[in-house]
Amino acid sequence: MCGIIGYIGSKPANEVIFDGLTRLEYRGYDSAGIAVVDKHKIHVRKDIGKLRNIRKLLLDEFESTSSIGIGHTRWATHGRPSAFNAHPHGDCHDSIMVAHNGIIENFMKLRRELAASGHTFKSETDSEVLAHLIEASYQGDLKQAVLQAVKSVEGAYAIAVIHKDHPDKIICARKESPLIVGLGKGENFVASDVTAILQYTRQVVYLDNFEGAEVSREGIKFFNADGNDVEKKSVQIDWNPVAAEKGGFSHFMLKEIFEQPQVIRNTIGGRTSEEEGKIYLEELKLTGPDIYRTQRIVMVACGTAYYAGCVGKYLLESLVRIPVECDLASEFRYRSPLVDANTLVIAISQSGETADTLAAVKEARKRGAKVLGIVNAKESSLTREVDGLVYIHAGPEIGVASTKAYIAMLTALTLLALMLGKIRSVLTPEYVQEKIRELKILPQQIERVLDRKDAIRDIAATCLDARSFLYLGRGFNYPTALEGALKLKEISYIHAEAYAAGEMKHGPIALIDHEMPVMAIVTESDVYDKTISNLKEVQARSGRLLAIATEGDHEITSLTEHVIEVPRVSDIFSPIINVVPLQLFAYYVADLRGLDVDQPRNLAKSVTVE
Ligand code: M6R
């Protein structure tokens, strides 16, 4: 998804901006551009393609060493990927340049009106209207012109604006799209994402909706929608810039898979007391009455976060005995959902910026439900829309395919279920004690799975020509099958479908033949025997069976072509461990097929449009 960086200081702006843009690459983009102010002139260069291919234009042969400018990576929504649709966008005379994230919903109307009053458009984008609106309002004061312009806009925006006659400031503003200001010494930054500026500063201010900032070399003035000054507090980002680099791994995705043992430790760190059999989730902010009053829980999320929610359903129903529904956020928001003050809505998101999830949360709150966020990105938009929070502490996730955030979401949901189960007297302190103990050894057990990476790679190598996969699981591991299939299709581009194993005979069994690999998650559980029966149905039709099974399971080896063994864990923890070999399998299939694992085609890391 689009990324913004702005710089004002003493270094060549295009160098700082180009560097920042490369750190935003993980968000997914199709074109990029940079604009700077130099001697009352704007210099703008932009093109379609990856930064490494347009480096000459934006960096090596950039004609100005000006120290103020803005840059953008674009992920096409309105208008195809092209040089003229790339940002920054200018007004009629290229006096003003705007980098924009978000969507201007009423841009057709605005564009018609602006065109009728003589403005000429150069792109097909919604964003360009912003530059013309600012031009129309400009009377020498850039901040006032920006404030005036955004008044006519419906939709979401995070913008950074420069003007040829104001070499001393960048004006930025936001509504519904994230934007931060980074504080340096004699230099300051604007960015859509901390990753872009972490190598320069860790001191940042998060803008809220309808806020803006006038960013100069000497300092920053924050203002509200009326243009009045507002006081903002900066926060120190504890993410290490090195954590945002690959650290010796060939891809971010592989690095993030290997970080998972540590991620689990971070997610549970300081939140459990083994002696007392207690879980502490400080930011939860649910009162005793809130917890007792809850009659129903609804999970809302998208993609991998949604599958984490599906595991959450199994966890909460078995450990808290409250009915749980899982809803895709994009469906929930438009179907007049039945939620009320006795419903707890749990919104799950790595980025905290997913447009559908944010909208679902607003809808739930409008209907009186309490909303709890399970979120990775600190201070993200979602964290400000919810009544309570559980941070998952996965650290920056750069690979577009989510891995460590999923594991952290499952860990956080397990903590939540144990805590609520104990408070509602469904679980005994002894049970919780035992589960805390087991949870603490999970990281070592995952390390054992990671040690099998070469064997998993060899199995992956036998599947490179498959045209389609079927993933099967039951109970706690039906969502694991869904997540495994999603991982494979999003990075290897091989079609993969997941089914609850018991449902296979009701249709998908027709697909099975000797060419169709079937990946079964069949670790020890109450539904083990049932799953084995389903796998025999595959075997009887000459299907190619691959399985994730518990160490020492001899029965499964007689059925399958390949088995990936995982350590024995309680059923409630099995989704956390079983997904790891599926992540590695998907990774190696994609890598061996020579694909861009970290930035798969058509995908964006943070989906901030509907
Ligand atoms: O940031 P979020 O967790 O809200 O993102 C939700 C989905 O867009 C995300 O999980 C997506 O499905 C990933 N590509 C999965 O790997």
XYZ file of C-alpha atoms and ligand atoms in Angstrom:
626
model
C 0.000 0.000 0.000
C 1.143 3.591 -0.566
C 3.898 5.119 1.556
C 4.911 8.714 2.278
C 8.130 10.276 3.492
C 8.988 13.964 3.788
C 12.318 15.483 4.841
C 13.514 18.936 5.828
C 17.046 19.459 7.179
C 20.529 19.924 5.753
C 21.156 16.691 3.852
C 20.224 16.238 0.169
C 16.494 15.553 0.485
C 16.274 13.101 -2.409
C 18.915 10.866 -0.766
C 17.085 10.723 2.572
C 13.748 10.270 0.814
C 14.991 7.552 -1.535
C 16.411 5.698 1.452
C 13.086 6.064 3.299
C 11.160 4.853 0.256
C 13.270 1.693 0.076
C 12.283 0.970 3.683
C 8.646 1.352 2.705
C 8.979 -1.119 -0.171
C 7.594 -3.925 1.989
C 4.180 -2.246 1.893
C 3.849 -3.085 -1.804
C 3.911 -0.482 -4.611
C 3.978 -0.119 -8.357
C 5.549 3.336 -8.864
C 7.400 5.992 -6.901
C 8.363 9.630 -7.010
C 10.226 12.439 -5.280
C 9.700 16.222 -5.368
C 11.947 18.883 -3.827
C 11.885 22.687 -3.559
C 14.961 24.415 -4.981
C 15.350 28.152 -5.680
C 11.619 28.808 -5.989
C 11.177 25.863 -8.306
C 9.824 22.377 -7.797
C 11.875 19.469 -9.164
C 9.799 16.331 -9.489
C 10.802 12.917 -10.792
C 8.547 9.875 -10.798
C 8.116 6.631 -12.667
C 6.564 3.202 -12.706
C 8.571 0.239 -11.387
C 10.654 -0.923 -8.470
C 13.033 1.553 -6.839
C 16.091 -0.404 -7.937
C 15.011 0.137 -11.551
C 14.273 3.860 -11.238
C 17.171 4.668 -8.925
C 18.986 6.653 -11.618
C 16.028 8.989 -12.038
C 15.319 9.488 -8.352
C 18.826 9.318 -6.933
C 21.935 9.089 -9.120
C 20.875 11.675 -11.692
C 18.542 13.776 -9.586
C 19.302 17.360 -10.507
C 18.981 19.071 -7.123
C 20.672 18.811 -3.749
C 17.863 20.729 -2.033
C 17.262 19.743 1.571
C 13.464 19.832 1.570
C 11.211 17.425 -0.225
C 8.589 14.709 -0.210
C 8.423 11.201 -1.675
C 5.851 8.497 -2.238
C 5.450 4.857 -3.187
C 2.125 4.255 -4.936
C -0.052 1.136 -4.982
C -2.608 1.793 -7.705
C -6.270 2.236 -6.807
C -7.692 5.037 -8.974
C -5.826 4.992 -12.271
C -3.448 2.351 -13.622
C 0.193 2.125 -12.538
C 2.057 4.675 -14.689
C 4.525 7.540 -14.444
C 1.813 10.180 -14.732
C -0.318 8.554 -12.026
C 2.666 8.270 -9.651
C 2.925 10.792 -6.799
C 3.768 13.518 -5.898
C 1.037 15.343 -7.826
C 1.189 19.000 -8.769
C -1.303 21.796 -9.340
C -1.723 23.530 -12.740
C 1.674 25.258 -12.516
C 3.604 22.681 -10.466
C 3.970 25.254 -7.692
C 2.528 22.838 -5.157
C 3.291 19.120 -4.742
C 1.249 16.626 -2.751
C 1.963 13.055 -1.685
C -1.263 11.360 -0.605
C -2.272 8.068 1.011
C -5.950 7.114 1.249
C -8.892 7.580 -1.073
C -10.791 10.742 -1.912
C -14.308 9.379 -2.268
C -15.858 12.491 -3.842
C -12.987 13.087 -6.254
C -15.142 12.792 -9.407
C -17.352 15.634 -8.282
C -14.386 17.733 -7.109
C -12.536 17.083 -10.337
C -15.540 18.159 -12.431
C -15.900 21.373 -10.415
C -12.189 22.157 -10.568
C -12.025 21.444 -14.294
C -15.044 23.713 -14.845
C -13.193 26.535 -13.107
C -10.174 26.103 -15.372
C -7.900 23.546 -13.648
C -6.027 21.121 -15.896
C -5.439 17.565 -14.713
C -2.441 15.445 -15.669
C -3.334 12.139 -14.028
C -6.249 9.753 -13.552
C -5.871 9.728 -9.787
C -8.185 10.872 -7.027
C -5.141 12.372 -5.262
C -4.458 15.066 -7.860
C -7.596 16.957 -6.831
C -5.846 17.784 -3.562
C -3.099 19.736 -5.320
C -5.705 21.715 -7.285
C -7.866 22.337 -4.247
C -4.829 23.706 -2.404
C -3.963 25.842 -5.436
C -7.523 27.215 -5.480
C -7.327 28.210 -1.799
C -3.740 29.459 -1.742
C -3.258 33.128 -0.905
C 0.297 33.089 0.392
C -0.309 30.877 3.452
C 0.266 27.177 2.689
C -1.097 25.887 5.993
C -4.365 27.786 5.548
C -4.673 26.606 1.957
C -4.258 22.970 3.023
C -6.813 23.367 5.824
C -9.267 24.943 3.411
C -8.685 22.253 0.774
C -9.265 19.255 3.023
C -12.612 20.695 4.112
C -14.118 19.745 0.737
C -12.725 16.237 0.807
C -14.712 13.122 1.702
C -12.755 9.968 2.390
C -9.355 9.260 3.864
C -6.125 11.144 3.537
C -2.629 11.431 4.890
C -0.840 14.168 2.971
C 2.523 15.873 2.827
C 2.598 19.151 0.879
C 5.383 21.433 -0.351
C 5.263 24.757 -2.213
C 7.916 26.337 -4.445
C 7.817 29.590 -2.463
C 8.090 27.902 0.962
C 11.479 26.189 1.086
C 11.244 26.252 4.888
C 8.241 24.000 5.538
C 6.310 20.851 4.815
C 2.621 20.914 5.694
C 1.029 17.600 6.545
C -2.426 16.488 7.673
C -4.413 13.326 8.210
C -7.851 11.806 8.380
C -8.310 8.015 8.633
C -4.874 7.282 7.113
C -1.837 7.042 9.383
C 0.769 9.804 9.481
C 3.624 10.535 11.845
C 6.150 13.283 12.340
C 9.725 12.317 13.259
C 11.820 14.637 15.404
C 15.528 15.060 14.639
C 18.256 17.626 15.407
C 18.153 20.436 12.839
C 16.070 18.107 10.680
C 12.558 16.701 10.832
C 10.539 14.088 9.011
C 7.036 13.191 7.932
C 6.114 9.573 7.224
C 3.228 7.205 6.849
C 5.079 4.542 8.791
C 7.886 4.582 11.378
C 9.935 2.104 9.362
C 10.698 4.873 6.843
C 12.519 7.056 9.361
C 13.752 4.693 12.092
C 17.336 4.990 10.885
C 17.219 8.765 11.529
C 15.097 9.096 14.643
C 13.046 7.050 17.080
C 11.257 10.072 18.536
C 7.915 10.414 16.801
C 4.533 12.094 17.135
C 1.402 10.332 15.882
C -1.107 12.679 14.297
C -4.767 12.067 15.131
C -7.660 12.467 12.730
C -8.190 16.064 11.557
C -4.781 17.117 12.843
C -1.902 18.555 10.887
C 1.625 19.842 11.339
C 3.860 22.567 9.962
C 7.266 20.940 9.836
C 10.368 23.118 9.552
C 14.090 22.568 10.228
C 13.870 24.219 13.621
C 10.694 22.647 14.940
C 7.151 21.491 14.458
C 3.840 23.203 15.110
C 0.801 20.951 15.404
C -2.674 22.217 14.622
C -6.283 21.063 14.535
C -8.884 21.335 11.764
C -9.510 25.012 12.682
C -5.812 25.804 12.400
C -5.409 26.306 16.160
C -2.231 25.058 17.852
C -2.444 21.730 19.641
C 0.030 20.199 22.074
C 1.257 16.754 21.074
C 3.460 14.348 23.001
C 6.226 12.474 21.258
C 6.839 8.803 21.909
C 10.052 6.840 21.798
C 9.806 3.914 19.389
C 11.453 0.860 20.902
C 11.745 -1.009 17.615
C 15.383 -1.518 16.798
C 16.145 -0.408 13.201
C 18.091 -3.673 12.810
C 14.850 -5.517 13.537
C 13.538 -3.966 10.371
C 16.413 -5.350 8.318
C 16.852 -8.894 7.065
C 19.542 -9.876 9.566
C 21.307 -12.361 7.315
C 18.205 -14.212 6.082
C 17.472 -14.304 2.382
C 14.015 -12.842 2.897
C 12.128 -10.963 5.590
C 9.543 -13.732 5.595
C 12.117 -16.377 6.490
C 13.620 -14.132 9.155
C 10.193 -13.539 10.631
C 9.387 -17.266 10.674
C 12.602 -17.826 12.611
C 11.797 -15.008 15.035
C 8.640 -16.800 16.168
C 10.024 -18.504 19.304
C 11.156 -15.087 20.549
C 7.858 -13.515 19.521
C 5.950 -15.971 21.736
C 8.265 -15.122 24.619
C 7.587 -11.418 24.007
C 3.828 -11.891 23.802
C 3.627 -13.767 27.089
C 6.459 -11.814 28.772
C 5.415 -10.342 32.132
C 1.785 -11.316 31.617
C 1.622 -14.611 33.509
C 2.067 -15.764 37.084
C 2.708 -19.489 37.145
C 2.482 -19.684 40.965
C -0.948 -18.034 41.118
C -2.268 -19.467 37.846
C -3.060 -15.922 36.692
C -2.836 -13.949 33.472
C -2.430 -10.167 33.460
C -3.453 -8.198 30.385
C -3.035 -4.642 31.522
C -4.312 -2.685 28.550
C -7.432 -4.873 28.379
C -9.522 -2.363 30.320
C -12.502 -4.745 30.597
C -14.135 -4.468 34.001
C -15.522 -7.430 35.965
C -19.105 -6.441 35.001
C -18.052 -6.197 31.324
C -16.703 -9.721 31.496
C -19.729 -11.197 33.324
C -22.192 -9.363 31.087
C -20.709 -10.761 27.858
C -23.119 -13.235 26.301
C -21.533 -13.453 22.886
C -18.200 -12.709 21.262
C -17.765 -11.691 17.632
C -14.332 -11.733 15.995
C -13.803 -9.315 13.126
C -10.664 -9.255 10.980
C -9.308 -9.859 7.493
C -6.947 -12.391 5.917
C -4.518 -14.062 8.273
C -5.863 -12.068 11.214
C -9.294 -13.526 10.421
C -7.893 -17.053 10.596
C -6.348 -16.174 13.959
C -9.871 -15.145 14.971
C -11.171 -18.551 13.808
C -8.673 -20.253 16.135
C -9.838 -17.781 18.796
C -13.362 -19.116 18.370
C -12.227 -22.656 19.245
C -10.155 -21.338 22.151
C -12.797 -19.090 23.690
C -15.653 -21.530 23.224
C -13.736 -24.349 24.870
C -12.025 -22.349 27.636
C -14.618 -19.649 28.401
C -17.814 -21.383 27.230
C -19.153 -18.264 25.500
C -20.555 -18.558 21.966
C -18.183 -17.005 19.436
C -18.768 -16.020 15.826
C -16.080 -15.081 13.342
C -16.829 -12.499 10.754
C -14.808 -11.131 7.883
C -14.657 -7.417 8.609
C -15.726 -6.558 5.058
C -18.913 -8.625 5.506
C -19.687 -7.600 9.071
C -19.788 -3.912 8.337
C -22.402 -4.112 5.595
C -24.864 -6.631 6.970
C -26.442 -4.672 9.768
C -24.778 -6.875 12.393
C -26.701 -8.010 15.460
C -24.504 -6.786 18.283
C -25.427 -4.970 21.479
C -24.054 -4.020 24.873
C -23.787 -7.706 25.832
C -21.591 -8.497 22.841
C -17.837 -8.265 22.984
C -16.364 -7.600 19.546
C -12.722 -8.577 19.158
C -10.959 -6.868 16.251
C -7.653 -8.432 15.242
C -5.059 -6.715 13.084
C -1.313 -6.717 12.613
C -1.136 -3.243 11.086
C -4.041 -1.695 12.962
C -4.724 0.204 9.737
C -6.846 -2.250 7.728
C -9.733 -0.171 6.398
C -12.364 -2.925 6.609
C -11.440 -3.833 10.173
C -11.506 -0.191 11.257
C -14.925 0.292 9.671
C -16.258 -2.880 11.324
C -15.085 -1.591 14.700
C -16.850 1.725 14.192
C -20.031 -0.118 13.210
C -19.850 -2.342 16.303
C -19.349 0.601 18.638
C -22.191 2.493 17.023
C -24.407 -0.444 17.966
C -23.275 -0.363 21.578
C -20.838 -3.283 21.665
C -17.600 -3.169 23.633
C -14.633 -3.559 21.318
C -11.338 -5.138 22.170
C -8.383 -4.787 19.779
C -5.679 -7.421 19.341
C -3.057 -5.397 17.551
C 0.620 -5.348 16.673
C 1.372 -1.787 15.504
C 1.552 0.555 18.461
C -0.476 3.743 18.257
C -2.060 2.580 14.994
C -5.537 3.836 14.106
C -7.244 0.741 15.506
C -5.703 1.254 18.924
C -7.547 4.561 19.138
C -10.926 3.175 18.140
C -11.254 0.388 20.714
C -12.303 0.190 24.374
C -9.453 -2.108 25.351
C -6.331 -3.610 23.849
C -4.061 -6.591 23.862
C -0.812 -5.757 22.097
C 0.745 -8.839 20.538
C 4.359 -7.563 20.617
C 5.458 -9.225 17.377
C 7.719 -6.287 16.387
C 7.812 -4.922 12.825
C 6.531 -7.425 10.299
C 7.929 -6.570 6.882
C 7.151 -9.624 4.720
C 3.799 -9.105 3.021
C 2.821 -12.647 3.974
C 2.030 -12.516 7.660
C 3.768 -15.149 9.817
C 5.041 -13.989 13.182
C 2.052 -11.716 13.718
C -0.238 -14.753 13.298
C 1.660 -16.724 15.941
C 1.581 -13.715 18.260
C -2.168 -13.260 17.683
C -2.757 -16.911 18.610
C -0.612 -16.537 21.704
C -2.480 -13.389 22.767
C -5.850 -15.070 22.151
C -4.736 -18.039 24.259
C -3.784 -15.699 27.118
C -7.117 -13.936 26.795
C -9.083 -17.199 26.798
C -7.213 -18.508 29.850
C -7.760 -15.248 31.673
C -11.489 -14.984 30.879
C -12.019 -18.706 31.580
C -10.486 -18.257 35.005
C -12.464 -15.080 35.807
C -15.726 -16.745 34.773
C -14.802 -19.790 36.888
C -14.791 -22.182 33.947
C -11.107 -22.972 34.554
C -9.383 -23.852 37.799
C -6.177 -22.089 38.861
C -4.425 -25.476 38.544
C -5.486 -25.811 34.907
C -4.287 -22.288 34.130
C -0.992 -22.989 35.947
C -0.426 -26.082 33.851
C -1.188 -24.237 30.606
C 1.129 -21.355 31.517
C 3.869 -23.937 32.034
C 3.173 -25.508 28.647
C 2.995 -22.128 26.947
C 6.450 -21.264 28.241
C 8.055 -24.296 26.603
C 6.345 -23.736 23.246
C 9.215 -21.536 21.935
C 11.707 -24.414 22.362
C 9.290 -26.786 20.668
C 8.966 -24.396 17.735
C 12.759 -24.238 17.528
C 12.696 -28.009 16.959
C 10.344 -27.523 14.026
C 12.572 -24.791 12.611
C 15.518 -27.191 12.809
C 13.673 -29.352 10.250
C 13.761 -26.615 7.631
C 15.980 -28.562 5.211
C 13.645 -31.560 5.245
C 10.694 -29.234 4.647
C 12.582 -27.627 1.776
C 13.150 -31.055 0.210
C 9.441 -31.842 0.430
C 8.615 -28.446 -1.064
C 10.967 -29.226 -3.960
C 8.752 -32.185 -4.935
C 5.691 -29.940 -5.289
C 6.860 -27.119 -7.533
C 4.775 -28.192 -10.506
C 1.529 -28.753 -8.632
C -1.340 -26.760 -10.074
C -3.570 -26.943 -7.054
C -3.424 -28.037 -3.414
C -6.019 -29.160 -0.923
C -5.367 -28.455 2.770
C -7.325 -30.451 5.347
C -7.687 -30.040 9.104
C -10.294 -30.512 11.811
C -11.186 -28.797 15.070
C -8.492 -26.387 16.277
C -6.581 -27.093 13.087
C -9.257 -26.375 10.537
C -8.193 -22.690 10.697
C -4.567 -23.899 10.451
C -5.470 -25.487 7.110
C -7.062 -22.203 5.995
C -3.965 -20.220 6.971
C -1.594 -22.777 5.397
C -3.493 -22.571 2.106
C -3.506 -18.761 2.199
C 0.277 -18.694 2.741
C 0.875 -21.005 -0.206
C -1.350 -19.178 -2.653
C -0.256 -15.658 -1.783
C 3.456 -16.223 -2.296
C 3.712 -19.201 -4.680
C 0.671 -18.334 -6.850
C -0.372 -21.984 -6.720
C -4.070 -22.386 -6.120
C -4.769 -23.857 -2.694
C -8.045 -24.528 -1.000
C -8.665 -25.520 2.602
C -11.468 -27.678 3.879
C -12.545 -29.054 7.214
C -11.455 -32.672 6.675
C -14.908 -34.040 7.489
C -16.424 -31.877 4.770
C -14.205 -33.205 1.986
C -16.549 -36.040 1.094
C -19.298 -33.506 0.421
C -17.672 -32.163 -2.738
C -13.931 -31.525 -2.988
C -13.203 -35.253 -3.023
C -14.112 -35.058 -6.713
C -10.870 -33.135 -7.316
C -8.589 -35.816 -5.936
C -6.281 -37.680 -8.286
C -2.591 -38.609 -8.370
C -1.598 -35.062 -9.369
C -3.307 -33.254 -6.530
C -1.220 -32.850 -3.363
C -3.277 -32.917 -0.176
C -1.660 -31.340 2.892
C -3.255 -32.773 6.031
C -2.861 -31.401 9.539
C -3.323 -34.523 11.607
C -1.620 -34.089 14.950
C -2.873 -35.936 18.046
C -6.252 -34.692 19.240
C -9.802 -35.832 19.961
C -10.501 -35.820 16.242
C -7.335 -37.702 15.209
C -9.127 -40.955 14.292
C -11.795 -39.110 12.361
C -9.142 -37.231 10.376
C -7.280 -40.472 9.627
C -10.515 -41.885 8.158
C -10.780 -38.814 5.920
C -7.181 -39.307 4.782
C -7.905 -42.936 3.904
C -10.562 -41.589 1.554
C -7.808 -39.559 -0.150
C -5.472 -42.548 -0.250
C -8.172 -44.725 -1.825
C -8.384 -42.230 -4.696
C -4.613 -42.157 -5.282
C -4.228 -38.623 -3.879
C -0.703 -37.427 -2.985
C -0.799 -37.091 0.786
C 1.541 -34.877 2.811
C 0.999 -34.556 6.542
C 1.862 -32.542 9.609
C 1.819 -35.130 12.409
C 2.936 -35.630 15.989
C 6.464 -36.975 16.546
C 6.432 -40.772 16.780
C 3.118 -41.260 14.963
C 3.707 -44.460 12.954
C 0.190 -44.886 11.663
C 0.393 -41.778 9.507
C 3.624 -42.797 7.752
C 1.897 -45.767 6.110
C -0.662 -43.412 4.538
C 1.422 -40.526 3.295
C 4.199 -39.690 0.857
C 5.855 -37.243 3.265
C 5.374 -36.448 6.962
C 6.607 -33.349 8.770
C 6.780 -34.106 12.470
C 6.037 -31.599 15.220
C 6.448 -31.994 18.987
C 3.474 -33.193 21.038
C 1.526 -30.267 22.606
C -1.963 -29.792 24.093
C -4.703 -29.432 21.527
C -5.221 -25.753 22.420
C -1.596 -24.985 21.494
C -1.505 -27.142 18.380
C -2.463 -24.309 15.953
C 0.594 -22.345 17.151
C 3.042 -25.131 16.411
C 1.344 -26.707 13.376
C 1.324 -23.551 11.297
C 5.143 -23.243 11.419
C 5.920 -26.116 8.969
C 3.149 -24.805 6.698
C 4.758 -21.357 6.639
C 8.158 -22.897 5.824
C 6.610 -25.143 3.177
C 4.931 -22.184 1.444
C 8.135 -20.161 1.718
C 10.290 -22.835 0.083
C 7.781 -23.596 -2.684
C 7.719 -19.884 -3.597
C 11.478 -19.417 -3.249
C 12.303 -22.505 -5.294
C 9.905 -21.258 -7.965
C 12.058 -18.103 -8.069
C 9.354 -15.751 -6.866
C 9.548 -12.468 -4.961
C 8.609 -13.900 -1.567
C 8.561 -10.652 0.381
C 6.575 -8.676 -2.151
C 4.189 -11.009 -3.918
C 2.405 -9.627 -6.950
C -0.792 -7.623 -6.452
C -0.537 -7.696 -2.652
C 0.009 -4.917 -0.160
C 1.159 -5.211 3.418
C -1.346 -2.870 4.861
C -4.698 -2.713 3.081
C -5.928 0.766 3.857
C -8.629 0.797 1.178
C -11.972 -1.009 1.197
O -2.837 -5.758 9.159
P -3.940 -6.766 9.239
O -3.632 -7.900 10.168
O -5.280 -6.157 9.561
O -4.043 -7.369 7.775
C -5.052 -8.264 7.418
C -4.757 -8.907 6.084
O -4.681 -7.945 5.075
C -3.442 -9.713 6.101
O -3.444 -10.675 7.105
C -3.222 -10.397 4.744
O -4.172 -11.394 4.529
C -1.807 -10.969 4.645
N -1.322 -10.830 3.308
C -1.737 -12.412 5.002
O -0.468 -12.955 4.851
